CSV table of C-alpha atoms in Angstrom, one decimal:
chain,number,residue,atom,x,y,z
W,1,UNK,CA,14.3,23.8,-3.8
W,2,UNK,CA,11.7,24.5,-1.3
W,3,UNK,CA,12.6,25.9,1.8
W,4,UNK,CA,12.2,24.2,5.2
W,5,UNK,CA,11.7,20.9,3.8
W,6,UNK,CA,13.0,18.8,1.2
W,7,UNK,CA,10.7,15.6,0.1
W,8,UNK,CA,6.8,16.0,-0.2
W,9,UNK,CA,4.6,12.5,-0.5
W,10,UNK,CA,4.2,13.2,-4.6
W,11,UNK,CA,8.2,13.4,-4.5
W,12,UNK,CA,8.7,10.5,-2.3
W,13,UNK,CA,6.4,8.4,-4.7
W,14,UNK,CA,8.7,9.5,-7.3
W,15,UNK,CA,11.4,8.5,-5.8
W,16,UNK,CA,11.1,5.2,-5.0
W,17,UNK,CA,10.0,4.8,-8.8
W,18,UNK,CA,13.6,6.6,-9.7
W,19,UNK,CA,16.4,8.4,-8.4
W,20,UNK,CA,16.9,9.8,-11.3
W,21,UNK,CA,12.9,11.6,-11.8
W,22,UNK,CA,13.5,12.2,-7.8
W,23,UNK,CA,16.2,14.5,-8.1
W,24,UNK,CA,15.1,15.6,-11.3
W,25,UNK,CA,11.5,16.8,-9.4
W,26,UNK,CA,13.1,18.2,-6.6
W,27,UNK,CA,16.0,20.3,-8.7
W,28,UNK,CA,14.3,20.9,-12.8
W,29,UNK,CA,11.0,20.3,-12.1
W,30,UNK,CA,10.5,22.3,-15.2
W,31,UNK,CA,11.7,19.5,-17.3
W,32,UNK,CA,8.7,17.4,-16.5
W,33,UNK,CA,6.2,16.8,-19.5
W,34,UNK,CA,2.4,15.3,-18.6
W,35,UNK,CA,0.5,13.7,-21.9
W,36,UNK,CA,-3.4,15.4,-22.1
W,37,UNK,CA,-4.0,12.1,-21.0
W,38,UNK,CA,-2.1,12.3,-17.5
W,39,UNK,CA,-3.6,16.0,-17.2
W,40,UNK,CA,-7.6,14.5,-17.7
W,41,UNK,CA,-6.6,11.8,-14.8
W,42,UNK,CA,-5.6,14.1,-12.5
W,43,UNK,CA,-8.3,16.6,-13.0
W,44,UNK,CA,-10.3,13.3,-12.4
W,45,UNK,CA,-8.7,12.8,-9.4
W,46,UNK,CA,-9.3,16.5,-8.5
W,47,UNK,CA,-13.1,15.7,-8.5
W,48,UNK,CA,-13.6,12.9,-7.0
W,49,UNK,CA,-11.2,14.3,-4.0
W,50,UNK,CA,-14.1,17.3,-3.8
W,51,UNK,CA,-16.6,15.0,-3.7
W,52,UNK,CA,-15.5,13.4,-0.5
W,53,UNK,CA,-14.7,16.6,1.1
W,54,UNK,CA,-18.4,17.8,0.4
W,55,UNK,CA,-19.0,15.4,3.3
W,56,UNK,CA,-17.4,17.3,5.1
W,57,UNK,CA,-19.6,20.5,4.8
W,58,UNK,CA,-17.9,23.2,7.6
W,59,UNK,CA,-14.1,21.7,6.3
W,60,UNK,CA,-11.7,24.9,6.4
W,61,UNK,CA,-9.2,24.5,3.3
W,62,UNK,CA,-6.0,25.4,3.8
W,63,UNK,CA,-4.7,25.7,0.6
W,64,UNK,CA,-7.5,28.3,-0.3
W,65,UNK,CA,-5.6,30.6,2.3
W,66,UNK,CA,-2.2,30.3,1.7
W,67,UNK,CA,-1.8,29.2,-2.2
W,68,UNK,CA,1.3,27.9,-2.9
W,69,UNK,CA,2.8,29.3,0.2
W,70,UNK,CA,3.2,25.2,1.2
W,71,UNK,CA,5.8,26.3,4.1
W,72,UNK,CA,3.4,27.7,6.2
W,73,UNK,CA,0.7,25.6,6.2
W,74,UNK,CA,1.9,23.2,9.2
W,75,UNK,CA,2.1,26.4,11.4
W,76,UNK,CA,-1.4,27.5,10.2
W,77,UNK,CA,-2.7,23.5,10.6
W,78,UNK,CA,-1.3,23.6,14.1
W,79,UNK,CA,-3.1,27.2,15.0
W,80,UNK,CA,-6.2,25.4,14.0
W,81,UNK,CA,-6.1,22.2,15.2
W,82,UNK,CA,-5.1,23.6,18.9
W,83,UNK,CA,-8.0,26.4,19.1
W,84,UNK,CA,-10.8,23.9,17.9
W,85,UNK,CA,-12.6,21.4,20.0
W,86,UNK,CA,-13.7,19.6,16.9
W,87,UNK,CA,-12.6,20.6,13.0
W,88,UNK,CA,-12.5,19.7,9.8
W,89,UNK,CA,-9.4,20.5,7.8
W,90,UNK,CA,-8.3,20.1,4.1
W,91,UNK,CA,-5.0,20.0,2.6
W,92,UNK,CA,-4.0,20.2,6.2
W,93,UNK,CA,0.1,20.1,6.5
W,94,UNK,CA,2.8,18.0,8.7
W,95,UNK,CA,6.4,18.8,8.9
W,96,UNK,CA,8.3,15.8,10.3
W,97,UNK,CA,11.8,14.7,9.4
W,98,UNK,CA,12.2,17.4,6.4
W,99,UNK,CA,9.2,15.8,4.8
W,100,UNK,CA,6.2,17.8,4.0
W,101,UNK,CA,2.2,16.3,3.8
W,102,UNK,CA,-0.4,17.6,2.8
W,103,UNK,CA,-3.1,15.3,4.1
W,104,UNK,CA,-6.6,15.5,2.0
W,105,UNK,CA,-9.2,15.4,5.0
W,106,UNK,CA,-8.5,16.0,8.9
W,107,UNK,CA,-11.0,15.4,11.5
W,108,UNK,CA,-9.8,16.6,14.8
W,109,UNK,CA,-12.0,14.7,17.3
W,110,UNK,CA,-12.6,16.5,21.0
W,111,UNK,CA,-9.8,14.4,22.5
W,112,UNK,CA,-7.3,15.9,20.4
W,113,UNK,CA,-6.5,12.5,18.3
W,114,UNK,CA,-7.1,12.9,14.6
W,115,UNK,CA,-8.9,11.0,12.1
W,116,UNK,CA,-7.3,11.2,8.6
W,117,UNK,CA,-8.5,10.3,5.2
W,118,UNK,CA,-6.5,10.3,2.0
W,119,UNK,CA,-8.6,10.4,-1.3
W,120,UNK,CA,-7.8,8.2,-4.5
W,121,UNK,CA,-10.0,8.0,-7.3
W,122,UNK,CA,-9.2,4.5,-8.2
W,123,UNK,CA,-11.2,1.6,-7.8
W,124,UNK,CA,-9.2,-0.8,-6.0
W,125,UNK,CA,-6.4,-0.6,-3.3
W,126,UNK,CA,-3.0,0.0,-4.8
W,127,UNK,CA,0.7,-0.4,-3.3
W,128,UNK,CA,1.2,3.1,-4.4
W,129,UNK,CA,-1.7,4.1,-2.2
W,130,UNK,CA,-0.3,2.1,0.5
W,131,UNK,CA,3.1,3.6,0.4
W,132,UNK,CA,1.5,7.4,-0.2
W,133,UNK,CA,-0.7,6.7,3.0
W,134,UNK,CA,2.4,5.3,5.2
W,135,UNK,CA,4.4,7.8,4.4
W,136,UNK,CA,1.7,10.3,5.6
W,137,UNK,CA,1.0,8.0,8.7
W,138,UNK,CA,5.1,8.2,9.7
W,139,UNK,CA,5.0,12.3,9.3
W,140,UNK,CA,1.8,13.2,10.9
W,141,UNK,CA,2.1,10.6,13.7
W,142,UNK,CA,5.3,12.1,14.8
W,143,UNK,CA,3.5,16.0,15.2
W,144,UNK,CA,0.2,14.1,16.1
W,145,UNK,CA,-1.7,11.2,18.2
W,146,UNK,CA,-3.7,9.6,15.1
W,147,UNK,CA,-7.1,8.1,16.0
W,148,UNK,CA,-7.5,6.5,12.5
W,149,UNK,CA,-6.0,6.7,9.0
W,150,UNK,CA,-8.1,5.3,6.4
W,151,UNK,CA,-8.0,5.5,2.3
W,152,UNK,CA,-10.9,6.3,0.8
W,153,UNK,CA,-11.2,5.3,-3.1
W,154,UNK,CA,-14.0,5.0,-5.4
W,155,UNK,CA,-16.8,2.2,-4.9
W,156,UNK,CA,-17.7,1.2,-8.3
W,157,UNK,CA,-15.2,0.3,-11.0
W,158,UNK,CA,-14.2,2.9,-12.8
W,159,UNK,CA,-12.5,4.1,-16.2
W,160,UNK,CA,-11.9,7.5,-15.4
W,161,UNK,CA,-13.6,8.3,-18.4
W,162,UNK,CA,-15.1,11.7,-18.3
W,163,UNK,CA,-18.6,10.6,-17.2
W,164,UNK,CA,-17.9,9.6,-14.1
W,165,UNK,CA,-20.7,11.3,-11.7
W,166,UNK,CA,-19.3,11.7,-8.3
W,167,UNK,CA,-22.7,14.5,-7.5
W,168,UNK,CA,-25.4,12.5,-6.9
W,169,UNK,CA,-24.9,12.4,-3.1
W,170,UNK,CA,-25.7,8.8,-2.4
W,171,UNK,CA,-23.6,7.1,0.4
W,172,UNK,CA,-22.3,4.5,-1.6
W,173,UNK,CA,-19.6,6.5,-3.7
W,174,UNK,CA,-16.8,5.9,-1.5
W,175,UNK,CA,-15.2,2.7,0.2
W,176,UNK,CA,-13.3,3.8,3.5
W,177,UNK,CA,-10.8,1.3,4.7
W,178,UNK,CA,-8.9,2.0,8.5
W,179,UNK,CA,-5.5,1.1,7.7
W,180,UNK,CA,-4.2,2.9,10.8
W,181,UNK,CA,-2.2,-0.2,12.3
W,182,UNK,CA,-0.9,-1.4,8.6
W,183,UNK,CA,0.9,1.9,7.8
W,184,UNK,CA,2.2,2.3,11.6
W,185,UNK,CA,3.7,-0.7,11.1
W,186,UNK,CA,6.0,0.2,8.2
W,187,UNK,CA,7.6,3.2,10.0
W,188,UNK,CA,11.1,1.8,9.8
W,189,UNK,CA,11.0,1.3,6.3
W,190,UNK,CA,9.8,4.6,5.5
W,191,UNK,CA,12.7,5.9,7.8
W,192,UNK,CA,15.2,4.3,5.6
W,193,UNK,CA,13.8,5.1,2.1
W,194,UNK,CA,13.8,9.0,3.5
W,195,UNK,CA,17.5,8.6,4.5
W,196,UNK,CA,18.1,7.1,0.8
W,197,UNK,CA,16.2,10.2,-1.0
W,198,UNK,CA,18.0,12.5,1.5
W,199,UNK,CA,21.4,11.2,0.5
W,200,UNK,CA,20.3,10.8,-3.7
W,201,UNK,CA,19.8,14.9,-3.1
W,202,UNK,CA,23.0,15.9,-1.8
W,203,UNK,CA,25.3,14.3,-5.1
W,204,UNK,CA,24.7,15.3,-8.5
W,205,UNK,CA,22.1,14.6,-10.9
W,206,UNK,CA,22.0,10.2,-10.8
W,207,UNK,CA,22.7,8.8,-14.6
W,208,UNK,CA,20.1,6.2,-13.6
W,209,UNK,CA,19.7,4.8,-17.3
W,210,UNK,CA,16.0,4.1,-18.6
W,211,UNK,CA,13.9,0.8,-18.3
W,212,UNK,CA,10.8,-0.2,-17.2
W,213,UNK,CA,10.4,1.7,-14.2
W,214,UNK,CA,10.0,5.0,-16.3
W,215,UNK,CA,6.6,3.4,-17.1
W,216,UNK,CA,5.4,1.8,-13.4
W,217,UNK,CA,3.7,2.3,-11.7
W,218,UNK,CA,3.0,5.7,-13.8
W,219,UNK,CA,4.8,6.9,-16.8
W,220,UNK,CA,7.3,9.2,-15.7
W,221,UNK,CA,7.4,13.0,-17.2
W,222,UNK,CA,10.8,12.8,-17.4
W,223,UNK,CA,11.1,10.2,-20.4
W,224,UNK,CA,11.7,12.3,-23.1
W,225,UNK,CA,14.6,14.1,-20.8
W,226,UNK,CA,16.5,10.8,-20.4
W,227,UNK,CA,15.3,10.1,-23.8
W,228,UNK,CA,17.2,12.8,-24.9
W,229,UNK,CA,20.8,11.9,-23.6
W,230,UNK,CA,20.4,8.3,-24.9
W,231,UNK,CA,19.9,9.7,-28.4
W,232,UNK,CA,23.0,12.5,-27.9
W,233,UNK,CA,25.1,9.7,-26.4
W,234,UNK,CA,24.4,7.3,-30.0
W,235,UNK,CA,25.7,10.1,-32.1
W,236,UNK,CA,28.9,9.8,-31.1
């Protein structure tokens, strides 16, 4: 397990999916399996999240200094954010309530308030983007005065086949939507999921059985885990 934190946004996703693929993620996250078909999505993901930050031309990316070193990046985010007038930050990180975030784009205006924009490649406006982004919202806005929050997702539909051309600089590539007041708004919900997922990681391993939530809103790597226990359990 991490140290200084114990849920990130992917692992909170997770675990209002399952309690089970939660505790799983936090504790054997080596027992996770992606299909080549999960890897392509999120290397699509990958580039149209690069696009958007291209925008931002004089961004400083965090995560290019300090790798997988995830702990330090709020101190490092802070150092930044408090020495600048204006800056543009990527992958800039929040500690808040023994969650960590990672937020995709940070504009620090010359007030001090901050504009942030989380990047999804999908064409339409998901829950799971909504929950992702309130979750952020709840984290950063208690380390934080937030100016805006907005989503940013792709403006055509989109298959996420491989063709997809997010470098032909046009305007139009990205819908920005401000829901700054939405995610406030959910604050005490996102309160009480974290105290849920806090308590799910202090027991054992949950023998949450399989169903249809190991397939929504994404197919969960841990199927053929769970998988694996039904089958032991029919032998006997």
């Amino acid at each position: 397990m991490p140290q200084g934190y114990l849920l990130t946004k992917s692992k909170y996703i997770r675990g209002l999916q399952c309690d089970r693929a939660l505790w799983l993620d936090v504790f054997n996250p080596k027992l996770a399996r992606y299909t080549a078909e999960q890897m392509r999505r999120f290397d699509h993901g990958r580039e149209f999240e690069y696009a958007f930050k291209d925008t931002f031309p004089d961004g400083i990316d965090i995560s290019a200094q300090l790798k997988r070193n995830t702990s330090a990046y709020p101190a490092l985010t802070a150092q930044l954010i408090d020495n600048n007038g204006t800056v543009d930050l990527f992958e800039a990180g929040f500690q808040y309530d023994d969650v960590l975030v990672l937020a995709d784009v940070v504009h620090r205006r010359p007030d001090g308030s901050l504009d942030i924009y989380e990047v999804k490649s999908g064409s339409t406006l998901s829950e799971t983007y909504r929950r992702d982004a309130a979750l952020q919202h709840y984290v950063i806005s208690h380390c934080r005065q937030i100016n805006t929050f907005s989503i940013v997702h792709a403006n055509a539909p989109s298959d996420n086949s491989d063709h997809s051309d997010y470098s032909d600089n046009s305007d139009n590539r990205f819908v920005i939507i401000d829901l700054t007041e939405e995610l406030a708004a959910e604050a005490d919900t996102i309160v009480r999921n974290i105290a849920i997922m806090k308590d799910i990681l202090r027991h054992g391993e949950p023998a949450t059985p399989t169903g249809k939530h190991c397939l929504e809103p994404y197919a969960c790597p841990y199927q053929h885990y769970c998988a694996q226990g039904i089958r032991q359990l029919a032998l006997f």
